[in-house]
Short mmCIF file of C-alpha atoms and ligand atoms in Angstrom, two decimals:
data_model
loop_
_atom_site.label_atom_id
_atom_site.label_comp_id
_atom_site.label_asym_id
_atom_site.label_seq_id
_atom_site.Cartn_x
_atom_site.Cartn_y
_atom_site.Cartn_z
CA MET A 7 -25.63 4.93 5.76
CA ALA A 8 -22.53 6.98 5.07
CA GLU A 9 -19.38 5.53 6.61
CA ARG A 10 -17.91 7.56 9.44
CA THR A 11 -14.67 9.40 8.75
CA ALA A 12 -12.02 8.72 11.42
CA VAL A 13 -9.20 10.90 10.14
CA GLU A 14 -9.40 13.67 7.62
CA ALA A 15 -6.55 15.65 6.11
CA ARG A 16 -7.80 18.86 4.49
CA ARG A 17 -5.57 20.59 1.97
CA ILE A 18 -2.34 19.91 3.86
CA THR A 19 0.87 21.56 2.71
CA ARG A 20 4.24 21.17 4.43
CA ILE A 21 7.45 22.70 3.15
CA PHE A 22 10.83 21.86 4.70
CA GLY A 23 13.71 24.32 4.32
CA SER A 24 13.52 27.54 2.36
CA GLY A 25 14.69 29.21 -0.86
CA THR A 26 16.30 26.88 -3.39
CA ALA A 27 16.62 24.15 -0.74
CA ALA A 28 12.85 24.09 -0.03
CA VAL A 29 11.18 20.67 -0.27
CA LYS A 30 7.41 20.39 -0.58
CA ALA A 31 6.96 17.24 1.48
CA LEU A 32 3.16 17.55 1.19
CA ASP A 33 1.49 19.55 -1.54
CA ASP A 34 -2.19 20.32 -0.97
CA VAL A 35 -3.05 16.79 0.21
CA SER A 36 -6.62 15.86 1.11
CA VAL A 37 -7.79 12.44 2.23
CA GLU A 38 -10.59 10.91 4.30
CA ILE A 39 -9.79 7.74 6.21
CA ARG A 40 -12.89 5.82 7.31
CA ALA A 41 -13.47 4.42 10.77
CA ASN A 42 -12.46 0.75 11.08
CA GLU A 43 -10.60 0.58 7.82
CA PHE A 44 -7.12 -0.63 7.01
CA PHE A 45 -5.81 2.33 5.06
CA THR A 46 -2.38 2.44 3.47
CA LEU A 47 -0.18 5.30 2.33
CA LEU A 48 1.95 3.87 -0.47
CA GLY A 49 4.73 5.53 -2.42
CA PRO A 50 8.45 5.65 -3.10
CA SER A 51 10.96 6.96 -0.59
CA GLY A 52 10.60 10.69 0.01
CA CYS A 53 7.02 11.03 -1.30
CA GLY A 54 5.71 12.38 2.02
CA LYS A 55 4.09 9.32 3.63
CA THR A 56 5.89 9.59 6.95
CA THR A 57 5.30 13.34 7.15
CA LEU A 58 1.56 12.79 6.80
CA LEU A 59 1.59 10.01 9.40
CA ARG A 60 3.59 12.16 11.83
CA MET A 61 1.02 14.93 11.43
CA ILE A 62 -1.78 12.60 12.46
CA ALA A 63 0.32 11.59 15.47
CA GLY A 64 1.09 15.21 16.35
CA PHE A 65 4.88 15.04 15.88
CA GLU A 66 4.74 17.27 12.80
CA PHE A 67 2.63 20.28 11.85
CA PRO A 68 1.17 21.52 8.57
CA ASP A 69 2.10 24.93 7.12
CA ALA A 70 -1.41 25.04 5.71
CA GLY A 71 -4.49 22.86 6.07
CA GLU A 72 -6.12 20.92 8.86
CA ILE A 73 -6.09 17.46 10.39
CA LEU A 74 -9.41 16.34 11.83
CA LEU A 75 -10.05 13.38 14.09
CA ASP A 76 -13.66 12.24 14.30
CA GLY A 77 -14.60 15.58 12.79
CA ALA A 78 -12.69 17.80 15.24
CA ASP A 79 -9.58 19.84 14.43
CA ILE A 80 -6.75 18.42 16.55
CA ALA A 81 -4.10 21.04 15.80
CA ALA A 82 -3.93 22.15 19.42
CA LEU A 83 -3.65 18.64 20.89
CA PRO A 84 -0.16 17.40 21.79
CA PRO A 85 0.66 13.81 20.74
CA TYR A 86 -0.06 12.24 24.13
CA ARG A 87 -3.56 13.77 24.24
CA ARG A 88 -4.55 12.34 20.86
CA PRO A 89 -6.45 9.03 20.74
CA VAL A 90 -3.76 7.83 18.37
CA ASN A 91 -0.81 5.50 18.82
CA THR A 92 2.16 4.68 16.60
CA VAL A 93 4.13 1.52 15.89
CA PHE A 94 7.59 2.46 14.68
CA GLN A 95 9.85 0.61 12.30
CA ASN A 96 12.42 -0.10 15.03
CA TYR A 97 9.71 -1.12 17.57
CA ALA A 98 11.24 1.17 20.29
CA LEU A 99 10.75 -1.40 23.06
CA PHE A 100 12.49 -1.25 26.44
CA PRO A 101 14.94 -4.16 26.10
CA HIS A 102 15.53 -4.70 29.81
CA LEU A 103 11.80 -4.90 30.62
CA THR A 104 9.67 -8.00 30.17
CA VAL A 105 7.08 -8.39 27.45
CA ARG A 106 4.36 -7.78 30.05
CA GLN A 107 6.05 -4.66 31.41
CA ASN A 108 6.42 -3.26 27.91
CA ILE A 109 2.77 -3.79 27.10
CA ALA A 110 1.71 -2.32 30.46
CA PHE A 111 3.88 0.77 30.06
CA GLY A 112 1.38 3.06 28.31
CA LEU A 113 -1.43 1.97 30.61
CA GLU A 114 0.66 2.83 33.67
CA MET A 115 1.41 6.25 32.23
CA LEU A 116 -2.34 6.75 31.90
CA GLY A 117 -2.71 5.90 35.60
CA ARG A 118 -5.01 2.90 35.11
CA ALA A 119 -5.72 0.64 38.08
CA ARG A 120 -3.41 -2.38 38.50
CA ALA A 121 -6.15 -4.98 38.06
CA LYS A 122 -7.36 -3.30 34.88
CA ILE A 123 -3.82 -3.14 33.54
CA ASP A 124 -3.21 -6.83 34.22
CA ALA A 125 -6.45 -7.82 32.53
CA ARG A 126 -5.70 -5.69 29.49
CA VAL A 127 -2.14 -6.99 29.20
CA ASN A 128 -3.46 -10.56 29.24
CA GLU A 129 -5.96 -9.68 26.56
CA MET A 130 -3.22 -8.14 24.42
CA LEU A 131 -0.93 -11.14 24.91
CA ARG A 132 -3.75 -13.31 23.59
CA LEU A 133 -4.39 -10.97 20.67
CA VAL A 134 -0.77 -11.13 19.50
CA ARG A 135 -0.46 -14.82 20.44
CA MET A 136 2.32 -14.33 22.98
CA GLU A 137 0.69 -15.76 26.14
CA GLU A 138 3.63 -18.06 26.80
CA LEU A 139 6.26 -15.34 26.64
CA GLY A 140 4.89 -12.63 28.91
CA ASP A 141 7.70 -12.88 31.44
CA ARG A 142 10.55 -12.98 28.94
CA ARG A 143 12.75 -9.88 28.66
CA CYS A 144 12.41 -8.10 25.34
CA ASP A 145 16.09 -8.57 24.49
CA GLN A 146 15.51 -12.33 24.75
CA ILE A 147 12.85 -12.72 22.07
CA SER A 148 13.04 -12.83 18.28
CA GLY A 149 12.50 -9.89 15.90
CA GLY A 150 9.07 -11.19 14.91
CA GLN A 151 8.09 -11.51 18.57
CA GLN A 152 9.37 -8.00 19.29
CA GLN A 153 7.14 -6.79 16.48
CA ARG A 154 4.14 -8.41 18.16
CA VAL A 155 5.00 -6.84 21.50
CA ALA A 156 5.28 -3.41 19.86
CA LEU A 157 1.82 -3.92 18.39
CA ALA A 158 0.37 -5.12 21.68
CA ARG A 159 1.85 -2.12 23.48
CA ALA A 160 0.42 0.31 20.94
CA LEU A 161 -3.02 -1.33 20.97
CA ALA A 162 -3.27 -1.70 24.75
CA PRO A 163 -4.64 1.81 25.53
CA GLU A 164 -7.36 1.30 22.87
CA PRO A 165 -6.42 4.14 20.54
CA ARG A 166 -9.05 5.09 17.98
CA VAL A 167 -6.37 5.14 15.31
CA LEU A 168 -3.20 3.07 15.05
CA LEU A 169 -0.42 4.45 12.87
CA LEU A 170 2.10 1.95 11.50
CA ASP A 171 5.29 3.26 9.89
CA GLU A 172 6.81 0.46 7.78
CA PRO A 173 6.45 -1.89 10.75
CA LEU A 174 7.39 -5.05 8.83
CA SER A 175 10.47 -3.85 6.99
CA ALA A 176 12.95 -5.38 9.45
CA LEU A 177 11.48 -8.88 9.14
CA ASP A 178 12.60 -11.58 6.73
CA TYR A 179 10.33 -12.51 3.85
CA LYS A 180 8.51 -15.44 5.43
CA LEU A 181 7.89 -13.70 8.74
CA ARG A 182 6.78 -10.61 6.92
CA LYS A 183 4.15 -12.56 4.99
CA GLU A 184 2.96 -14.13 8.23
CA MET A 185 2.76 -10.77 10.00
CA GLN A 186 0.81 -9.27 7.09
CA VAL A 187 -1.94 -11.82 7.74
CA GLU A 188 -1.67 -11.29 11.50
CA LEU A 189 -1.93 -7.52 11.23
CA LYS A 190 -5.01 -7.82 9.12
CA ARG A 191 -6.53 -10.20 11.66
CA MET A 192 -5.73 -7.84 14.55
CA GLN A 193 -7.28 -4.95 12.71
CA HIS A 194 -10.49 -6.93 12.14
CA GLN A 195 -10.57 -8.23 15.68
CA THR A 196 -10.06 -4.84 17.35
CA GLY A 197 -12.03 -2.70 14.88
CA ILE A 198 -9.40 0.04 15.28
CA THR A 199 -8.62 2.21 12.25
CA PHE A 200 -5.15 1.32 10.95
CA VAL A 201 -3.11 3.79 8.90
CA PHE A 202 -0.20 1.89 7.45
CA VAL A 203 2.82 3.30 5.62
CA THR A 204 4.80 1.25 3.13
CA HIS A 205 6.74 1.54 -0.10
CA ASP A 206 5.97 -2.10 -0.92
CA GLN A 207 3.12 -2.24 -3.42
CA GLU A 208 2.42 -5.92 -2.97
CA GLU A 209 2.13 -5.46 0.78
CA ALA A 210 -0.21 -2.51 0.27
CA LEU A 211 -2.48 -4.37 -2.14
CA THR A 212 -2.75 -7.54 -0.09
CA MET A 213 -3.45 -5.92 3.27
CA SER A 214 -5.46 -2.77 2.73
CA ASP A 215 -9.13 -1.94 2.42
CA ARG A 216 -8.00 1.15 0.54
CA VAL A 217 -4.69 2.53 -0.64
CA ALA A 218 -3.54 6.10 -1.34
CA VAL A 219 -0.74 6.14 -3.91
CA MET A 220 1.60 9.08 -3.32
CA SER A 221 4.33 10.72 -5.36
CA ARG A 222 6.24 13.91 -4.66
CA GLY A 223 4.01 15.20 -1.91
CA LYS A 224 0.74 14.47 -3.71
CA ILE A 225 -1.89 11.74 -3.53
CA LEU A 226 -2.42 10.53 -7.09
CA GLN A 227 -5.11 7.93 -6.53
CA ILE A 228 -7.17 6.46 -3.70
CA GLY A 229 -8.96 3.17 -4.13
CA ASP A 230 -9.16 -0.48 -3.19
CA ALA A 231 -6.58 -2.93 -4.53
CA ARG A 232 -8.62 -3.88 -7.57
CA GLU A 233 -9.36 -0.30 -8.61
CA ILE A 234 -5.73 0.73 -8.28
CA TYR A 235 -4.42 -2.30 -10.12
CA GLU A 236 -7.05 -2.51 -12.85
CA HIS A 237 -7.74 1.19 -13.32
CA PRO A 238 -4.56 3.13 -12.58
CA VAL A 239 -5.26 6.80 -13.27
CA ASN A 240 -1.91 7.66 -14.71
CA ARG A 241 1.44 6.35 -15.81
CA PHE A 242 3.09 6.73 -12.40
CA VAL A 243 0.46 4.60 -10.66
CA ALA A 244 0.46 2.00 -13.44
CA ASP A 245 4.24 1.79 -13.29
CA PHE A 246 4.53 1.73 -9.50
CA ILE A 247 1.82 -0.91 -8.96
CA GLY A 248 2.59 -4.24 -10.59
CA GLU A 249 4.14 -4.71 -14.00
CA SER A 250 2.97 -2.70 -16.97
CA ASN A 251 3.33 -2.49 -20.71
CA PHE A 252 2.99 1.00 -22.10
CA LEU A 253 1.79 1.62 -25.64
CA SER A 254 0.87 4.71 -27.57
CA GLY A 255 -1.60 5.34 -30.30
CA THR A 256 -4.22 7.62 -31.79
CA VAL A 257 -7.92 7.65 -30.94
CA ALA A 258 -10.11 6.90 -33.96
CA ALA A 259 -13.51 6.87 -32.21
CA VAL A 260 -15.09 6.71 -28.75
CA HIS A 261 -18.29 4.87 -27.89
CA ASP A 262 -19.84 3.41 -24.70
CA GLY A 263 -16.83 4.09 -22.47
CA ARG A 264 -14.46 2.41 -24.91
CA ALA A 265 -12.13 3.97 -27.42
CA GLU A 266 -11.00 2.58 -30.73
CA VAL A 267 -7.27 3.25 -30.81
CA ARG A 268 -4.84 2.72 -33.66
CA LEU A 269 -1.61 1.68 -31.98
CA ASP A 270 1.69 3.04 -33.29
CA ASP A 271 2.73 -0.61 -33.64
CA GLY A 272 -0.07 -1.31 -36.10
CA PRO A 273 -3.24 -2.95 -34.83
CA VAL A 274 -6.47 -1.26 -33.86
CA ILE A 275 -7.70 -2.17 -30.36
CA MET A 276 -10.66 -1.33 -28.13
CA ALA A 277 -9.39 0.35 -24.96
CA GLU A 278 -11.05 1.23 -21.63
CA VAL A 279 -11.55 4.94 -21.00
CA PRO A 280 -11.18 6.19 -17.41
CA ARG A 281 -14.28 7.82 -15.94
CA GLY A 282 -14.69 11.47 -16.84
CA LEU A 283 -12.15 11.43 -19.67
CA THR A 284 -12.96 12.06 -23.34
CA PRO A 285 -9.80 11.05 -25.13
CA THR A 286 -8.85 12.54 -28.46
CA GLY A 287 -5.70 12.51 -30.57
CA ARG A 288 -2.57 10.86 -29.20
CA VAL A 289 -2.91 8.77 -26.06
CA SER A 290 -0.81 6.51 -23.81
CA LEU A 291 -2.16 3.14 -22.78
CA VAL A 292 -1.28 0.47 -20.28
CA VAL A 293 -1.73 -3.29 -20.63
CA ARG A 294 -1.02 -5.64 -17.73
CA PRO A 295 1.25 -8.58 -18.65
CA GLU A 296 -1.43 -11.17 -17.85
CA HIS A 297 -3.85 -9.54 -20.29
CA GLY A 298 -1.70 -9.89 -23.40
CA GLU A 299 -2.14 -13.10 -25.39
CA LEU A 300 0.55 -14.85 -27.38
CA ALA A 301 -0.52 -16.06 -30.81
CA PRO A 302 1.22 -17.35 -33.91
CA PRO A 303 2.58 -14.60 -36.17
CA GLY A 304 0.60 -13.31 -39.11
CA GLY A 305 -2.87 -13.30 -37.52
CA GLY A 306 -2.98 -9.64 -36.48
CA GLY A 307 -1.78 -8.22 -33.15
CA LEU A 308 1.57 -6.74 -32.24
CA ALA A 309 4.34 -8.48 -34.15
CA GLY A 310 7.55 -9.29 -32.32
CA THR A 311 10.21 -11.80 -31.36
CA VAL A 312 10.47 -13.59 -28.01
CA GLU A 313 13.61 -12.33 -26.30
CA THR A 314 13.50 -14.13 -22.97
CA VAL A 315 11.34 -16.74 -21.33
CA ILE A 316 11.29 -16.94 -17.54
CA TYR A 317 9.56 -19.84 -15.86
CA SER A 318 8.53 -18.96 -12.31
CA GLY A 319 6.44 -21.88 -11.07
CA THR A 320 2.91 -20.53 -11.22
CA ASP A 321 3.46 -18.65 -14.45
CA THR A 322 5.79 -17.90 -17.33
CA HIS A 323 7.03 -14.47 -18.36
CA HIS A 324 7.72 -13.84 -22.03
CA ARG A 325 9.67 -10.69 -22.85
CA VAL A 326 8.84 -9.88 -26.44
CA ARG A 327 10.76 -7.32 -28.51
CA LEU A 328 8.18 -5.68 -30.75
CA ASP A 329 9.10 -4.95 -34.37
CA GLY A 330 8.52 -1.27 -33.54
CA GLY A 331 11.37 -1.48 -30.97
CA GLY A 332 9.40 -1.54 -27.70
CA LEU A 333 9.32 -4.32 -25.14
CA PHE A 334 6.12 -6.14 -24.17
CA ILE A 335 5.85 -8.61 -21.32
CA VAL A 336 3.25 -11.35 -21.46
CA ARG A 337 2.60 -13.40 -18.36
CA SER A 338 0.67 -16.62 -18.74
CA GLN A 339 -0.40 -19.04 -16.08
CA ASN A 340 1.20 -22.46 -16.18
CA ARG A 341 -1.12 -25.40 -16.21
CA ARG A 342 -0.03 -28.84 -15.16
CA GLY A 343 1.00 -30.98 -18.09
CA VAL A 344 0.49 -28.22 -20.65
CA ALA A 345 3.59 -26.87 -22.34
CA GLY A 346 2.63 -23.21 -22.75
CA GLY A 347 6.02 -21.59 -23.18
CA ARG A 348 7.35 -20.22 -26.43
CA ALA A 349 11.00 -20.53 -27.37
CA GLU A 350 13.44 -17.66 -27.28
CA GLY A 351 13.89 -16.28 -30.78
CA GLU A 352 10.41 -17.41 -31.87
CA ARG A 353 8.27 -14.99 -33.88
CA VAL A 354 4.92 -14.22 -32.25
CA ALA A 355 1.95 -11.88 -32.36
CA ILE A 356 0.59 -10.38 -29.16
CA ARG A 357 -3.14 -9.93 -29.10
CA VAL A 358 -4.65 -7.29 -26.85
CA PRO A 359 -8.28 -8.37 -26.21
CA ASP A 360 -11.07 -5.80 -26.09
CA GLY A 361 -10.91 -3.80 -22.86
CA ALA A 362 -7.50 -5.18 -21.80
CA ALA A 363 -5.77 -1.90 -22.56
CA GLN A 364 -6.58 1.17 -20.57
CA ILE A 365 -6.06 4.77 -21.63
CA LEU A 366 -4.02 6.81 -19.13
CA ARG A 367 -4.71 10.38 -18.12
CA ASP A 368 -1.07 11.43 -18.36
P1 ATP B 414 10.62 7.19 3.32
O1 ATP B 414 9.85 6.05 2.76
O2 ATP B 414 12.03 7.26 2.83
O3 ATP B 414 10.50 7.33 4.82
P2 ATP B 414 8.56 9.18 2.96
O4 ATP B 414 7.68 8.96 1.81
O5 ATP B 414 8.07 8.77 4.29
O6 ATP B 414 9.97 8.52 2.70
P3 ATP B 414 8.97 11.77 4.16
O7 ATP B 414 9.86 11.24 5.23
O8 ATP B 414 7.61 12.17 4.51
O9 ATP B 414 8.89 10.72 2.95
O10 ATP B 414 9.71 13.00 3.47
C1 ATP B 414 9.17 13.76 2.40
C2 ATP B 414 10.21 14.77 1.95
O11 ATP B 414 10.44 15.74 2.97
C3 ATP B 414 11.57 14.17 1.65
O12 ATP B 414 12.10 14.85 0.54
C4 ATP B 414 12.35 14.43 2.90
O13 ATP B 414 13.73 14.53 2.59
C5 ATP B 414 11.79 15.76 3.36
N1 ATP B 414 11.83 15.89 4.83
C6 ATP B 414 11.15 15.14 5.72
N2 ATP B 414 11.38 15.54 6.99
C7 ATP B 414 12.23 16.58 6.89
C8 ATP B 414 12.85 17.46 7.86
N3 ATP B 414 12.61 17.34 9.17
N4 ATP B 414 13.67 18.43 7.39
C9 ATP B 414 13.89 18.57 6.07
N5 ATP B 414 13.35 17.79 5.11
C10 ATP B 414 12.52 16.82 5.51
#
């Protein structure tokens, strides 16, 4: 059975300003967000994520294109009539009201009966694990607790879609990690479609069912964490998500979805070819640091000298200066009792196993 689409953006364009000062915040963007999924808009500052989110909420309007909710165009619906709620970065709680009163606020606006409101507030307090603090004023709880209250308040009226605009950015590292897990749990438990905005790639990959990577008003790639990390479509995505080594070379032959590429730095490798591409001539390639292998010099591979070695607990980073001038990072997992690290200044060869390199579209 096909999965139901909760939110659809169809060929959305939004231009701010005019003349030479015009900014294309969204440039012909289309995306389908499925019901019950945790969907993330990821990209650097200014790429258009917030503008797209605000359009779903009804605070912003497209110059061209449509936003559909459960298949219906919602252009004419004001924000408060949409079955959508937003959690803002600064939480926007009423500081002088109690946790309970904050969570009840939206339900009161909707004119729900008192008994129903009380039951729902209790349910929400349980969901965000704040049962003990219901009667505390919101200026007397911690930042992490305020975050939970903001979530409870937004979820209380049972929106079909919850929009989250960088909701964790004000939290310290440890709390942020904890809230990432909590958010995911709440999404599962409620079954509500979450549309999450972040510029933090690690956060996007760990939390989302699917991610849309954006740059300059365009969506470059949509996929789950593995697809985006292992098969980035172009250089921007490869560079933005995780660490990357970029190489260039010339295609010698293509067979069975793999290309034989002679690298500018010497060796011939077998590289993955993205679906639908028939590479010829000069190509760019990406290799993730954990896919390169350090070997003694002289046995083939990319010749270079270890420039820096960084031990980081679970793994070791080797920054290798290739003889051709480029830099190549190799990350290898540390194993207990095994001395895996090379010394700075040591000559090495980096082997790129079959399929570890991927050809990029641009
Ligand atoms: P950030 O992560 O910094 O919030 P973003 O990816 O959410 O960035 P948007 O806020 O959507 O990006 O902005 C996209 C572009 O549109 C930016 O260049 C921004 O300066 C511009 N922009 C957004 N809102 C307006 C506005 N009301 N008037 C003029 N320009 C705007």
